[in-house]
């Protein structure tokens, strides 16, 4: 009986490339966009710019048309929705954001919903927001993950609420609020690497990346689809991404040869 293997999508937070300018691009990409070159190297992108400003719908359509069929976009929810005191938000803004990113079509990946460190546990406020997001995603076409920057959220009431809405935790490694690496339910997982000491800088060791490749391989063997992004873009995000991808592919090939 063949093994069930999940998919693996990985990239950087916003476009980060292994070269500095277009003159260093391969010849066939010098007259093309940075996104087109990026998508020749990696199969997913975490769009962080949407946190600061909702993109134009036509821009999202253009992005989707610029990448291969197997490419997935993840969008970070606009901060005017997630970063107001008391989790106050405008429902129309949620719908406008969702209508815009829906232009990604079959290139839809995840929706990243991030909360600030100053926002502590608020079950009812979170419930209101998640209900609005889920309502705006009428066909359940987005995989929705929450990133908490305050440890007060890691309690059973929140686990149950996320299960209710079929949403998940981002597994991230910021020291002050790192996600507990418990058994994760559901068919999808989202990993976010902010740098070995936080601060979006630095480089992960090969041993650390190999350990996570082992986790990813195990989760994929269980049929889970993994989304993984490196946010240490002031450090070695691209190098770390390439190393992790290499280890994951190496383990996958090893397991295939053992069948």
XYZ file of C-alpha atoms in Angstrom:
259
model
C 0.000 0.000 0.000
C 1.568 3.377 -1.016
C 2.365 5.855 1.726
C 0.266 9.003 2.078
C 2.538 11.989 1.502
C 1.484 15.565 2.201
C 2.713 18.581 0.286
C 5.482 20.955 1.357
C 5.409 24.670 0.513
C 8.232 26.914 1.638
C 9.524 30.407 1.052
C 10.548 33.681 2.646
C 8.586 36.523 4.220
C 8.323 38.953 1.302
C 10.548 38.359 -1.708
C 14.132 37.665 -0.695
C 16.586 36.545 -3.364
C 20.065 34.985 -3.342
C 21.398 37.844 -5.499
C 21.211 41.624 -5.002
C 20.093 42.981 -8.370
C 18.793 42.013 -11.787
C 22.233 42.098 -13.376
C 23.040 39.021 -11.306
C 19.831 37.196 -12.338
C 20.157 34.322 -14.805
C 19.926 35.757 -18.319
C 16.433 34.378 -18.915
C 15.054 36.329 -15.932
C 16.713 39.725 -16.386
C 13.742 41.170 -18.271
C 11.217 39.647 -15.862
C 9.945 40.585 -12.394
C 11.617 39.716 -9.117
C 8.587 37.543 -8.335
C 9.013 35.525 -11.528
C 12.649 34.801 -10.668
C 11.754 34.023 -7.038
C 9.056 31.577 -8.161
C 11.628 29.699 -10.237
C 13.489 28.935 -6.992
C 10.755 28.421 -4.394
C 7.108 27.308 -4.415
C 5.541 29.751 -1.964
C 5.716 33.337 -0.727
C 4.495 34.913 2.497
C 3.240 38.369 1.504
C 3.964 40.602 4.507
C 3.320 43.864 2.661
C -0.431 43.201 2.925
C -0.050 43.740 6.686
C 0.732 47.410 6.039
C -1.540 48.077 3.070
C -4.211 46.078 1.256
C -2.910 45.463 -2.270
C -4.915 46.359 -5.338
C -7.032 43.446 -6.640
C -5.412 43.806 -10.070
C -1.987 43.498 -8.449
C -2.914 40.185 -6.816
C -4.206 38.931 -10.166
C -0.929 39.939 -11.815
C 1.080 38.141 -9.139
C -0.959 34.965 -9.583
C -0.399 35.053 -13.333
C 3.382 35.434 -12.841
C 4.055 32.152 -11.042
C 3.863 28.424 -11.892
C 0.744 26.343 -11.322
C 2.044 24.717 -8.130
C 2.930 28.035 -6.450
C 1.009 29.253 -3.358
C 0.646 32.739 -1.880
C 0.171 33.337 1.829
C -1.125 36.775 2.847
C -0.723 38.490 6.200
C -3.946 40.133 7.390
C -4.013 43.940 7.450
C -2.897 45.427 10.769
C -5.907 47.773 10.876
C -7.929 44.604 11.549
C -5.662 42.813 14.025
C -3.725 45.515 15.880
C -6.415 47.755 17.381
C -6.852 47.943 21.153
C -9.522 45.561 22.370
C -9.598 43.676 19.050
C -11.918 46.330 17.617
C -12.221 46.022 13.836
C -14.369 47.099 10.918
C -16.184 44.093 9.377
C -16.162 45.852 5.984
C -12.355 45.916 6.107
C -12.278 42.148 6.634
C -14.491 41.590 3.610
C -12.505 44.014 1.455
C -9.274 42.256 2.391
C -10.684 38.800 1.674
C -12.248 39.895 -1.619
C -8.855 41.252 -2.685
C -6.734 38.221 -1.847
C -9.320 35.930 -3.435
C -7.959 37.226 -6.742
C -5.080 34.795 -6.201
C -7.413 32.089 -7.559
C -5.890 28.618 -7.517
C -2.642 30.040 -6.072
C -4.258 30.472 -2.633
C -2.153 29.275 0.275
C -2.731 30.527 3.827
C -4.075 33.572 5.613
C -1.740 34.660 8.428
C -3.544 36.432 11.278
C -0.962 37.941 13.627
C -1.619 39.656 16.968
C 0.727 42.081 18.772
C 2.569 41.327 22.044
C 0.354 43.777 23.925
C -2.814 41.917 22.987
C -3.478 39.399 25.748
C -6.115 36.675 25.999
C -9.556 37.871 24.897
C -11.777 34.934 24.044
C -14.857 36.909 23.077
C -12.964 39.475 21.010
C -11.138 36.719 19.150
C -14.372 34.822 18.595
C -15.941 37.901 16.947
C -12.972 38.353 14.632
C -12.663 34.701 13.635
C -16.394 34.510 12.933
C -16.095 37.491 10.597
C -13.054 36.065 8.804
C -14.696 32.683 8.358
C -17.892 34.337 7.085
C -15.879 36.353 4.546
C -14.179 33.148 3.328
C -17.443 31.784 2.008
C -16.065 28.717 0.247
C -13.447 27.895 2.937
C -10.718 28.222 0.341
C -8.094 29.698 2.688
C -6.112 27.803 5.303
C -6.185 30.234 8.235
C -3.497 30.352 10.930
C -3.068 32.591 13.964
C 0.265 33.852 15.293
C 0.175 34.984 18.908
C 2.911 37.168 20.374
C 1.620 36.811 23.954
C 1.766 33.525 25.876
C -1.623 34.084 27.530
C -3.318 32.711 24.397
C -1.951 29.193 24.747
C -4.842 27.773 26.752
C -7.497 25.140 26.189
C -10.290 27.651 25.454
C -8.318 28.969 22.479
C -7.483 25.484 21.227
C -11.185 24.657 21.267
C -12.110 27.907 19.516
C -9.623 27.273 16.714
C -10.972 23.751 16.299
C -14.477 25.193 16.054
C -13.444 27.456 13.178
C -11.091 24.908 11.550
C -8.124 27.233 12.025
C -4.668 26.566 13.408
C -1.718 28.004 15.319
C 1.356 29.294 13.537
C 4.294 27.431 15.044
C 6.848 30.207 15.559
C 10.035 30.655 17.554
C 10.086 34.202 18.967
C 11.590 33.648 22.434
C 8.963 35.595 24.406
C 5.983 33.812 22.855
C 7.176 30.692 21.043
C 4.387 28.269 20.216
C 4.284 25.051 22.243
C 5.229 22.241 19.862
C 2.394 19.940 20.849
C 0.729 17.315 18.718
C -1.012 19.334 16.035
C -4.435 18.314 14.828
C -5.655 18.920 11.298
C -4.245 18.339 7.847
C -2.219 21.566 7.560
C 0.656 23.137 9.491
C 2.369 26.516 9.348
C 5.961 27.070 10.522
C 7.454 30.547 10.838
C 11.151 31.105 11.608
C 12.028 34.588 12.916
C 15.765 34.068 13.457
C 17.622 31.913 16.014
C 17.493 34.709 18.622
C 14.463 36.556 17.283
C 14.940 39.935 15.691
C 14.686 38.680 12.081
C 18.460 38.290 11.846
C 21.032 35.548 12.056
C 21.319 32.060 10.632
C 20.008 28.706 11.815
C 22.484 25.860 12.156
C 22.326 22.889 9.830
C 21.589 20.651 12.826
C 18.556 22.745 13.741
C 17.265 22.713 10.154
C 17.810 18.964 9.838
C 15.813 18.409 13.017
C 12.916 20.355 11.537
C 13.274 18.494 8.248
C 12.766 15.286 10.225
C 9.606 16.748 11.804
C 8.346 17.904 8.418
C 9.037 14.526 6.852
C 7.156 12.784 9.651
C 4.195 15.154 9.329
C 4.120 14.650 5.568
C 4.142 10.890 6.087
C 0.992 11.448 8.142
C -0.567 13.195 5.149
C -0.229 16.747 6.444
C 0.552 19.671 4.136
C 3.224 21.988 5.539
C 3.749 25.699 4.892
C 7.104 27.002 6.119
C 8.524 30.548 5.916
C 11.770 32.182 6.975
C 11.332 35.689 8.355
C 15.008 36.236 9.243
C 15.287 38.322 6.080
C 17.951 40.589 7.625
C 19.980 37.430 8.099
C 20.344 34.191 6.117
C 16.707 33.527 5.221
C 17.438 32.360 1.674
C 20.375 30.172 2.675
C 18.368 28.613 5.526
C 15.400 28.025 3.219
C 17.579 26.324 0.617
C 19.163 24.120 3.291
C 15.819 23.093 4.783
C 14.438 22.305 1.315
C 17.515 20.204 0.569
C 17.114 18.188 3.776
C 13.371 17.658 3.238
C 13.942 16.450 -0.333
C 16.805 14.229 0.795
C 14.631 12.532 3.417
C 11.755 12.154 0.985
C 14.049 10.527 -1.597
C 15.521 8.250 1.053
C 12.097 7.051 2.132
C 11.027 6.515 -1.472
C 14.063 4.321 -2.120
C 13.288 2.238 0.970
C 9.795 1.252 -0.253
